[in-house]
Amino acid sequence: MPWVFNDNMPIYIQIMEHIKMRIATGEYKTGEKVLPVRELAAEAEVNPNTMQKALSELEREGLLYSQRTSGRFITEDSKAIEHLKNSLADEYISWYLEKMTQLGFSKNDALEQLKININKSNA
Amino acid sequence: MPWVFNDNMPIYIQIMEHIKMRIATGEYKTGEKVLPVRELAAEAEVNPNTMQKALSELEREGLLYSQRTSGRFITEDSKAIEHLKNSLADEYISWYLEKMTQLGFSKNDALEQLKININKSNA
DNA sequence: ATCATTGTATTAACGCCATAGTACAATAAT
DNA sequence: ATTATTGTACTATGGCGTTAATACAATGAT
């Protein structure tokens, strides 16, 4: 499965978001070992240095930890993972409301437009 | 009113979005003259070259046009402006649904979470 | 003990973004 | 006619992101 990046944001930031998403949804499980940097880099078709940068940032944020030579693992702090999922969701909701408000929609309009879009794609 | 930028995207891209928003909402009206590059740059606290880049990109997209020395103007194509507003809204909606879906929410969950957030902030 | 695997560090090169400073061409204002 | 204003172009500099290539240290596997 190819990792998709866009050009207006640093790749390493997008990798971080990608991995956060996988942790938040439980696709990467608590304490689970992740693939070695070099393999992840190959999978994402990215330079190992770039992957390393993303991973060490995630480590700094406490979502991963590495053991010198046995590999790198997802945090065992399940509260942190729960918190991650909630804060991502909050982030997305706030962003949506903010943008729609800037566009001139009220909050209820923003809700309505979402409803309409969902119903449309169900038809 | 200070223009707010974040660090993970080129400033000129963010300026483009900022101005698109103003055009879409009608804050900048059809055919209206916009401030000279240098003044916009000063207002945004950005280098004139950066503002120039954003403006010429918007011109390439047909949202602005410039007359050699009399200044720069908002497009008079009101259909394009209407289309801009719709496509921005669609973009925001799709993005929200996509992210929430990736996080493991169903579309209806995404709707519910939005409702909850709106009610919370009204309380 | 040896070897492969792991995370990590370092150096070099290139491109894009942003700033700074300067200049020019066309036109509007006087 | 002269001047100010406008968009535009150009050069140089610095920083960050990305790739490439290489190397080292620690440990697990054999």
mmCIF file of C-alpha atoms (C1' of nucleotides) in Angstrom:
data_model
loop_
_atom_site.group_PDB
_atom_site.id
_atom_site.type_symbol
_atom_site.label_atom_id
_atom_site.label_comp_id
_atom_site.label_asym_id
_atom_site.label_seq_id
_atom_site.Cartn_x
_atom_site.Cartn_y
_atom_site.Cartn_z
ATOM 1 C CA MET A 1 0.000 0.000 0.000
ATOM 2 C CA PRO A 2 1.706 3.181 -1.235
ATOM 3 C CA TRP A 3 2.046 6.101 1.136
ATOM 4 C CA VAL A 4 0.618 9.212 -0.458
ATOM 5 C CA PHE A 5 2.175 12.599 0.145
ATOM 6 C CA ASN A 6 1.380 16.042 -1.049
ATOM 7 C CA ASP A 7 3.850 18.709 -1.948
ATOM 8 C CA ASN A 8 2.892 21.511 0.355
ATOM 9 C CA MET A 9 3.962 19.931 3.600
ATOM 10 C CA PRO A 10 7.248 18.324 4.649
ATOM 11 C CA ILE A 11 7.126 14.589 4.046
ATOM 12 C CA TYR A 12 8.314 13.785 7.541
ATOM 13 C CA ILE A 13 5.323 15.658 9.000
ATOM 14 C CA GLN A 14 2.980 13.687 6.775
ATOM 15 C CA ILE A 15 4.638 10.450 7.825
ATOM 16 C CA MET A 16 4.070 11.417 11.448
ATOM 17 C CA GLU A 17 0.375 11.992 10.797
ATOM 18 C CA HIS A 18 0.156 8.742 8.897
ATOM 19 C CA ILE A 19 1.631 6.762 11.770
ATOM 20 C CA LYS A 20 -0.370 8.635 14.393
ATOM 21 C CA MET A 21 -3.477 7.641 12.519
ATOM 22 C CA ARG A 22 -2.449 3.986 12.546
ATOM 23 C CA ILE A 23 -1.729 4.132 16.255
ATOM 24 C CA ALA A 24 -4.972 5.916 17.046
ATOM 25 C CA THR A 25 -7.082 3.388 15.176
ATOM 26 C CA GLY A 26 -5.287 0.443 16.743
ATOM 27 C CA GLU A 27 -3.923 -0.752 13.428
ATOM 28 C CA TYR A 28 -0.588 -0.506 15.245
ATOM 29 C CA LYS A 29 -1.231 -2.071 18.638
ATOM 30 C CA THR A 30 0.102 -1.135 22.069
ATOM 31 C CA GLY A 31 3.630 -2.406 22.619
ATOM 32 C CA GLU A 32 3.807 -3.843 19.126
ATOM 33 C CA LYS A 33 7.090 -3.825 17.295
ATOM 34 C CA VAL A 34 7.203 -1.679 14.189
ATOM 35 C CA LEU A 35 9.202 -2.431 11.075
ATOM 36 C CA PRO A 36 12.841 -1.257 11.033
ATOM 37 C CA VAL A 37 13.491 2.257 9.778
ATOM 38 C CA ARG A 38 15.023 1.021 6.561
ATOM 39 C CA GLU A 39 12.025 -1.163 5.742
ATOM 40 C CA LEU A 40 9.514 1.524 6.598
ATOM 41 C CA ALA A 41 11.490 3.903 4.418
ATOM 42 C CA ALA A 42 11.407 1.424 1.544
ATOM 43 C CA GLU A 43 7.681 0.854 2.014
ATOM 44 C CA ALA A 44 6.970 4.575 1.961
ATOM 45 C CA GLU A 45 9.483 5.078 -0.839
ATOM 46 C CA VAL A 46 11.322 7.668 1.141
ATOM 47 C CA ASN A 47 14.900 8.168 2.213
ATOM 48 C CA PRO A 48 15.766 6.387 5.486
ATOM 49 C CA ASN A 49 16.882 9.697 6.966
ATOM 50 C CA THR A 50 13.446 11.153 6.365
ATOM 51 C CA MET A 51 11.733 8.183 7.996
ATOM 52 C CA GLN A 52 14.180 8.354 10.878
ATOM 53 C CA LYS A 53 13.334 11.998 11.407
ATOM 54 C CA ALA A 54 9.610 11.265 11.551
ATOM 55 C CA LEU A 55 10.101 8.352 13.927
ATOM 56 C CA SER A 56 12.375 10.196 16.310
ATOM 57 C CA GLU A 57 9.877 13.055 16.439
ATOM 58 C CA LEU A 58 7.113 10.604 17.322
ATOM 59 C CA GLU A 59 9.429 9.247 19.962
ATOM 60 C CA ARG A 60 9.896 12.724 21.357
ATOM 61 C CA GLU A 61 6.103 12.917 21.571
ATOM 62 C CA GLY A 62 6.019 9.659 23.516
ATOM 63 C CA LEU A 63 4.142 7.586 20.960
ATOM 64 C CA LEU A 64 7.055 5.314 20.161
ATOM 65 C CA TYR A 65 10.132 4.152 21.961
ATOM 66 C CA SER A 66 13.231 2.457 20.669
ATOM 67 C CA GLN A 67 15.514 -0.106 22.216
ATOM 68 C CA ARG A 68 18.991 0.443 20.931
ATOM 69 C CA THR A 69 19.292 -2.569 18.684
ATOM 70 C CA SER A 70 16.245 -4.735 19.159
ATOM 71 C CA GLY A 71 13.994 -2.338 17.364
ATOM 72 C CA ARG A 72 11.287 0.244 17.831
ATOM 73 C CA PHE A 73 7.903 -0.176 19.494
ATOM 74 C CA ILE A 74 4.541 1.480 19.939
ATOM 75 C CA THR A 75 4.112 3.040 23.379
ATOM 76 C CA GLU A 76 2.501 0.883 26.045
ATOM 77 C CA ASP A 77 0.752 3.917 27.475
ATOM 78 C CA SER A 78 -2.776 3.091 26.373
ATOM 79 C CA LYS A 79 -4.134 6.275 27.927
ATOM 80 C CA ALA A 80 -1.845 8.265 25.663
ATOM 81 C CA ILE A 81 -3.232 6.397 22.676
ATOM 82 C CA GLU A 82 -6.813 7.033 23.741
ATOM 83 C CA HIS A 83 -5.940 10.679 24.229
ATOM 84 C CA LEU A 84 -4.357 10.773 20.783
ATOM 85 C CA LYS A 85 -7.513 9.522 19.130
ATOM 86 C CA ASN A 86 -9.652 12.074 20.942
ATOM 87 C CA SER A 87 -7.357 14.977 20.246
ATOM 88 C CA LEU A 88 -7.102 14.099 16.565
ATOM 89 C CA ALA A 89 -10.873 13.979 16.298
ATOM 90 C CA ASP A 90 -11.175 17.310 18.126
ATOM 91 C CA GLU A 91 -8.599 18.787 15.809
ATOM 92 C CA TYR A 92 -10.506 17.694 12.709
ATOM 93 C CA ILE A 93 -13.834 18.940 14.043
ATOM 94 C CA SER A 94 -12.416 22.317 15.016
ATOM 95 C CA TRP A 95 -10.684 22.697 11.710
ATOM 96 C CA TYR A 96 -13.862 21.905 9.792
ATOM 97 C CA LEU A 97 -15.965 24.333 11.798
ATOM 98 C CA GLU A 98 -13.335 27.031 11.553
ATOM 99 C CA LYS A 99 -13.025 26.757 7.795
ATOM 100 C CA MET A 100 -16.749 26.607 7.182
ATOM 101 C CA THR A 101 -17.269 29.581 9.477
ATOM 102 C CA GLN A 102 -14.639 31.560 7.591
ATOM 103 C CA LEU A 103 -16.509 30.676 4.418
ATOM 104 C CA GLY A 104 -19.604 32.277 5.869
ATOM 105 C CA PHE A 105 -21.510 29.227 7.072
ATOM 106 C CA SER A 106 -22.993 29.150 10.553
ATOM 107 C CA LYS A 107 -22.244 26.106 12.674
ATOM 108 C CA ASN A 108 -25.674 24.730 11.903
ATOM 109 C CA ASP A 109 -25.084 25.349 8.211
ATOM 110 C CA ALA A 110 -21.834 23.434 8.523
ATOM 111 C CA LEU A 111 -23.784 20.577 10.055
ATOM 112 C CA GLU A 112 -26.433 20.715 7.361
ATOM 113 C CA GLN A 113 -23.928 20.734 4.539
ATOM 114 C CA LEU A 114 -22.316 17.671 6.031
ATOM 115 C CA LYS A 115 -25.668 15.914 6.237
ATOM 116 C CA ILE A 116 -26.441 16.752 2.645
ATOM 117 C CA ASN A 117 -23.078 15.429 1.503
ATOM 118 C CA ILE A 118 -23.525 12.177 3.411
ATOM 119 C CA ASN A 119 -27.036 11.606 2.082
ATOM 120 C CA LYS A 120 -25.884 12.415 -1.429
ATOM 121 C CA SER A 121 -23.155 9.759 -1.323
ATOM 122 C CA ASN A 122 -25.588 7.227 0.090
ATOM 123 C CA ALA A 123 -27.973 7.691 -2.812
ATOM 124 C CA MET B 1 -5.644 42.496 11.273
ATOM 125 C CA PRO B 2 -2.551 40.301 11.286
ATOM 126 C CA TRP B 3 -2.288 37.449 8.816
ATOM 127 C CA VAL B 4 -1.547 34.233 10.654
ATOM 128 C CA PHE B 5 0.682 31.604 9.102
ATOM 129 C CA ASN B 6 1.848 28.233 10.256
ATOM 130 C CA ASP B 7 5.245 26.764 9.667
ATOM 131 C CA ASN B 8 4.442 23.553 7.834
ATOM 132 C CA MET B 9 3.254 25.094 4.604
ATOM 133 C CA PRO B 10 4.828 27.683 2.310
ATOM 134 C CA ILE B 11 3.611 31.157 3.194
ATOM 135 C CA TYR B 12 2.658 31.956 -0.382
ATOM 136 C CA ILE B 13 0.270 28.982 -0.411
ATOM 137 C CA GLN B 14 -1.331 30.179 2.793
ATOM 138 C CA ILE B 15 -1.682 33.662 1.374
ATOM 139 C CA MET B 16 -3.459 32.172 -1.636
ATOM 140 C CA GLU B 17 -5.913 30.363 0.627
ATOM 141 C CA HIS B 18 -6.426 33.493 2.670
ATOM 142 C CA ILE B 19 -7.297 35.543 -0.385
ATOM 143 C CA LYS B 20 -9.431 32.803 -1.906
ATOM 144 C CA MET B 21 -11.428 32.804 1.293
ATOM 145 C CA ARG B 22 -11.968 36.545 1.075
ATOM 146 C CA ILE B 23 -13.057 36.277 -2.524
ATOM 147 C CA ALA B 24 -15.382 33.361 -1.831
ATOM 148 C CA THR B 25 -17.121 35.148 1.013
ATOM 149 C CA GLY B 26 -17.507 38.343 -0.985
ATOM 150 C CA GLU B 27 -15.303 40.308 1.373
ATOM 151 C CA TYR B 28 -13.400 41.102 -1.823
ATOM 152 C CA LYS B 29 -16.062 41.916 -4.357
ATOM 153 C CA THR B 30 -16.261 41.148 -8.063
ATOM 154 C CA GLY B 31 -14.133 43.537 -10.105
ATOM 155 C CA GLU B 32 -12.901 45.332 -7.013
ATOM 156 C CA LYS B 33 -9.404 46.720 -6.963
ATOM 157 C CA VAL B 34 -7.081 45.120 -4.462
ATOM 158 C CA LEU B 35 -4.305 46.874 -2.623
ATOM 159 C CA PRO B 36 -0.935 47.136 -4.400
ATOM 160 C CA VAL B 37 1.489 44.246 -3.846
ATOM 161 C CA ARG B 38 3.722 46.302 -1.631
ATOM 162 C CA GLU B 39 0.882 47.328 0.650
ATOM 163 C CA LEU B 40 -0.539 43.819 0.869
ATOM 164 C CA ALA B 41 2.937 42.592 1.693
ATOM 165 C CA ALA B 42 3.271 45.171 4.431
ATOM 166 C CA GLU B 43 -0.163 44.300 5.809
ATOM 167 C CA ALA B 44 0.690 40.595 5.902
ATOM 168 C CA GLU B 45 4.165 41.361 7.163
ATOM 169 C CA VAL B 46 5.718 39.422 4.353
ATOM 170 C CA ASN B 47 8.295 40.139 1.702
ATOM 171 C CA PRO B 48 6.833 41.772 -1.438
ATOM 172 C CA ASN B 49 8.305 38.961 -3.539
ATOM 173 C CA THR B 50 6.344 36.414 -1.518
ATOM 174 C CA MET B 51 3.102 38.340 -1.923
ATOM 175 C CA GLN B 52 3.812 38.769 -5.623
ATOM 176 C CA LYS B 53 4.236 35.032 -5.989
ATOM 177 C CA ALA B 54 0.907 34.314 -4.305
ATOM 178 C CA LEU B 55 -0.884 36.924 -6.386
ATOM 179 C CA SER B 56 0.526 35.785 -9.704
ATOM 180 C CA GLU B 57 -0.479 32.210 -8.871
ATOM 181 C CA LEU B 58 -4.015 33.377 -8.145
ATOM 182 C CA GLU B 59 -3.904 35.199 -11.450
ATOM 183 C CA ARG B 60 -2.869 31.984 -13.163
ATOM 184 C CA GLU B 61 -5.955 30.406 -11.587
ATOM 185 C CA GLY B 62 -8.131 33.156 -13.005
ATOM 186 C CA LEU B 63 -9.240 34.681 -9.709
ATOM 187 C CA LEU B 64 -7.357 37.919 -10.197
ATOM 188 C CA TYR B 65 -6.147 39.919 -13.132
ATOM 189 C CA SER B 66 -3.702 42.766 -13.332
ATOM 190 C CA GLN B 67 -3.533 45.788 -15.548
ATOM 191 C CA ARG B 68 0.064 46.677 -16.119
ATOM 192 C CA THR B 69 0.246 49.802 -14.042
ATOM 193 C CA SER B 70 -3.227 50.661 -12.864
ATOM 194 C CA GLY B 71 -3.365 47.834 -10.405
ATOM 195 C CA ARG B 72 -4.784 44.408 -9.737
ATOM 196 C CA PHE B 73 -8.411 43.398 -9.577
ATOM 197 C CA ILE B 74 -10.722 40.592 -8.507
ATOM 198 C CA THR B 75 -12.084 38.627 -11.437
ATOM 199 C CA GLU B 76 -15.401 39.736 -12.850
ATOM 200 C CA ASP B 77 -16.379 36.155 -13.530
ATOM 201 C CA SER B 78 -18.998 35.778 -10.825
ATOM 202 C CA LYS B 79 -19.651 32.189 -11.804
ATOM 203 C CA ALA B 80 -16.025 31.389 -11.055
ATOM 204 C CA ILE B 81 -16.430 32.952 -7.638
ATOM 205 C CA GLU B 82 -19.572 30.963 -6.924
ATOM 206 C CA HIS B 83 -17.775 27.855 -8.056
ATOM 207 C CA LEU B 84 -14.855 28.719 -5.804
ATOM 208 C CA LYS B 85 -17.079 28.934 -2.767
ATOM 209 C CA ASN B 86 -18.730 25.607 -3.541
ATOM 210 C CA SER B 87 -15.517 23.804 -4.259
ATOM 211 C CA LEU B 88 -13.894 25.105 -1.085
ATOM 212 C CA ALA B 89 -16.861 23.901 0.957
ATOM 213 C CA ASP B 90 -16.776 20.516 -0.780
ATOM 214 C CA GLU B 91 -13.077 20.278 -0.107
ATOM 215 C CA TYR B 92 -13.544 20.929 3.592
ATOM 216 C CA ILE B 93 -16.401 18.453 3.883
ATOM 217 C CA SER B 94 -14.545 15.717 2.063
ATOM 218 C CA TRP B 95 -11.452 16.300 4.100
ATOM 219 C CA TYR B 96 -13.376 16.095 7.354
ATOM 220 C CA LEU B 97 -15.159 12.890 6.369
ATOM 221 C CA GLU B 98 -11.965 11.346 5.075
ATOM 222 C CA LYS B 99 -10.018 12.053 8.235
ATOM 223 C CA MET B 100 -12.782 10.916 10.552
ATOM 224 C CA THR B 101 -13.234 7.752 8.507
ATOM 225 C CA GLN B 102 -9.529 7.037 8.703
ATOM 226 C CA LEU B 103 -9.822 7.479 12.459
ATOM 227 C CA GLY B 104 -12.441 4.744 12.508
ATOM 228 C CA PHE B 105 -15.613 6.811 12.663
ATOM 229 C CA SER B 106 -18.506 6.021 10.358
ATOM 230 C CA LYS B 107 -19.997 8.933 8.423
ATOM 231 C CA ASN B 108 -22.865 9.065 10.863
ATOM 232 C CA ASP B 109 -20.415 9.034 13.750
ATOM 233 C CA ALA B 110 -18.621 11.943 12.111
ATOM 234 C CA LEU B 111 -21.936 13.769 11.966
ATOM 235 C CA GLU B 112 -22.744 12.936 15.578
ATOM 236 C CA GLN B 113 -19.369 14.082 16.841
ATOM 237 C CA LEU B 114 -19.862 17.372 15.060
ATOM 238 C CA LYS B 115 -23.311 17.789 16.637
ATOM 239 C CA ILE B 116 -21.896 17.074 20.074
ATOM 240 C CA ASN B 117 -19.130 19.593 19.587
ATOM 241 C CA ILE B 118 -21.541 22.290 18.445
ATOM 242 C CA ASN B 119 -23.925 21.702 21.328
ATOM 243 C CA LYS B 120 -21.051 21.679 23.783
ATOM 244 C CA SER B 121 -19.853 25.089 22.651
ATOM 245 C CA ASN B 122 -23.398 26.456 22.822
ATOM 246 C CA ALA B 123 -23.769 25.390 26.449
ATOM 247 C "C1'" DA C 1 33.320 -15.773 18.547
ATOM 248 C "C1'" DT C 2 31.280 -14.174 14.388
ATOM 249 C "C1'" DC C 3 27.883 -12.074 11.680
ATOM 250 C "C1'" DA C 4 23.654 -9.768 10.584
ATOM 251 C "C1'" DT C 5 20.411 -6.501 12.215
ATOM 252 C "C1'" DT C 6 19.124 -2.539 14.627
ATOM 253 C "C1'" DG C 7 19.057 2.522 15.665
ATOM 254 C "C1'" DT C 8 21.833 6.469 15.054
ATOM 255 C "C1'" DA C 9 25.225 10.032 13.373
ATOM 256 C "C1'" DT C 10 27.659 12.575 9.851
ATOM 257 C "C1'" DT C 11 28.813 14.822 5.549
ATOM 258 C "C1'" DA C 12 27.757 16.476 1.049
ATOM 259 C "C1'" DA C 13 24.733 18.053 -2.532
ATOM 260 C "C1'" DC C 14 20.573 20.002 -4.481
ATOM 261 C "C1'" DG C 15 16.182 22.468 -4.654
ATOM 262 C "C1'" DC C 16 12.588 25.360 -2.853
ATOM 263 C "C1'" DC C 17 11.060 29.152 0.135
ATOM 264 C "C1'" DA C 18 11.704 33.580 2.032
ATOM 265 C "C1'" DT C 19 14.074 37.817 2.575
ATOM 266 C "C1'" DA C 20 16.701 41.906 0.970
ATOM 267 C "C1'" DG C 21 17.889 45.117 -2.246
ATOM 268 C "C1'" DT C 22 17.674 47.021 -6.646
ATOM 269 C "C1'" DA C 23 15.985 48.097 -11.091
ATOM 270 C "C1'" DC C 24 12.884 48.719 -15.116
ATOM 271 C "C1'" DA C 25 8.590 49.641 -17.948
ATOM 272 C "C1'" DA C 26 4.127 51.446 -18.355
ATOM 273 C "C1'" DT C 27 0.738 54.495 -17.040
ATOM 274 C "C1'" DA C 28 -1.848 57.687 -14.001
ATOM 275 C "C1'" DA C 29 -1.532 62.115 -11.759
ATOM 276 C "C1'" DT C 30 0.309 66.645 -11.552
ATOM 277 C "C1'" DA D 1 6.936 67.173 -19.369
ATOM 278 C "C1'" DT D 2 7.739 65.441 -14.989
ATOM 279 C "C1'" DT D 3 6.781 62.594 -11.121
ATOM 280 C "C1'" DA D 4 4.744 58.991 -8.482
ATOM 281 C "C1'" DT D 5 2.650 54.638 -8.631
ATOM 282 C "C1'" DT D 6 2.037 50.176 -10.390
ATOM 283 C "C1'" DG D 7 3.370 45.394 -11.685
ATOM 284 C "C1'" DT D 8 7.337 42.857 -12.717
ATOM 285 C "C1'" DA D 9 12.191 41.036 -13.056
ATOM 286 C "C1'" DC D 10 16.729 39.979 -11.301
ATOM 287 C "C1'" DT D 11 20.602 38.721 -8.199
ATOM 288 C "C1'" DA D 12 22.257 37.225 -3.893
ATOM 289 C "C1'" DT D 13 21.916 35.050 0.635
ATOM 290 C "C1'" DG D 14 20.324 31.900 4.279
ATOM 291 C "C1'" DG D 15 17.524 28.156 6.011
ATOM 292 C "C1'" DC D 16 15.076 23.865 5.733
ATOM 293 C "C1'" DG D 17 13.825 19.403 3.639
ATOM 294 C "C1'" DT D 18 15.243 15.516 0.995
ATOM 295 C "C1'" DT D 19 18.306 12.381 -0.949
ATOM 296 C "C1'" DA D 20 22.652 9.807 -1.063
ATOM 297 C "C1'" DA D 21 26.369 7.459 0.833
ATOM 298 C "C1'" DT D 22 28.852 5.951 4.551
ATOM 299 C "C1'" DA D 23 29.968 4.700 9.141
ATOM 300 C "C1'" DC D 24 29.564 3.263 14.001
ATOM 301 C "C1'" DA D 25 27.699 1.028 18.345
ATOM 302 C "C1'" DA D 26 24.942 -2.318 20.536
ATOM 303 C "C1'" DT D 27 22.737 -6.554 20.550
ATOM 304 C "C1'" DG D 28 20.394 -10.757 18.792
ATOM 305 C "C1'" DA D 29 21.184 -14.913 16.095
ATOM 306 C "C1'" DT D 30 24.224 -18.466 14.618
#
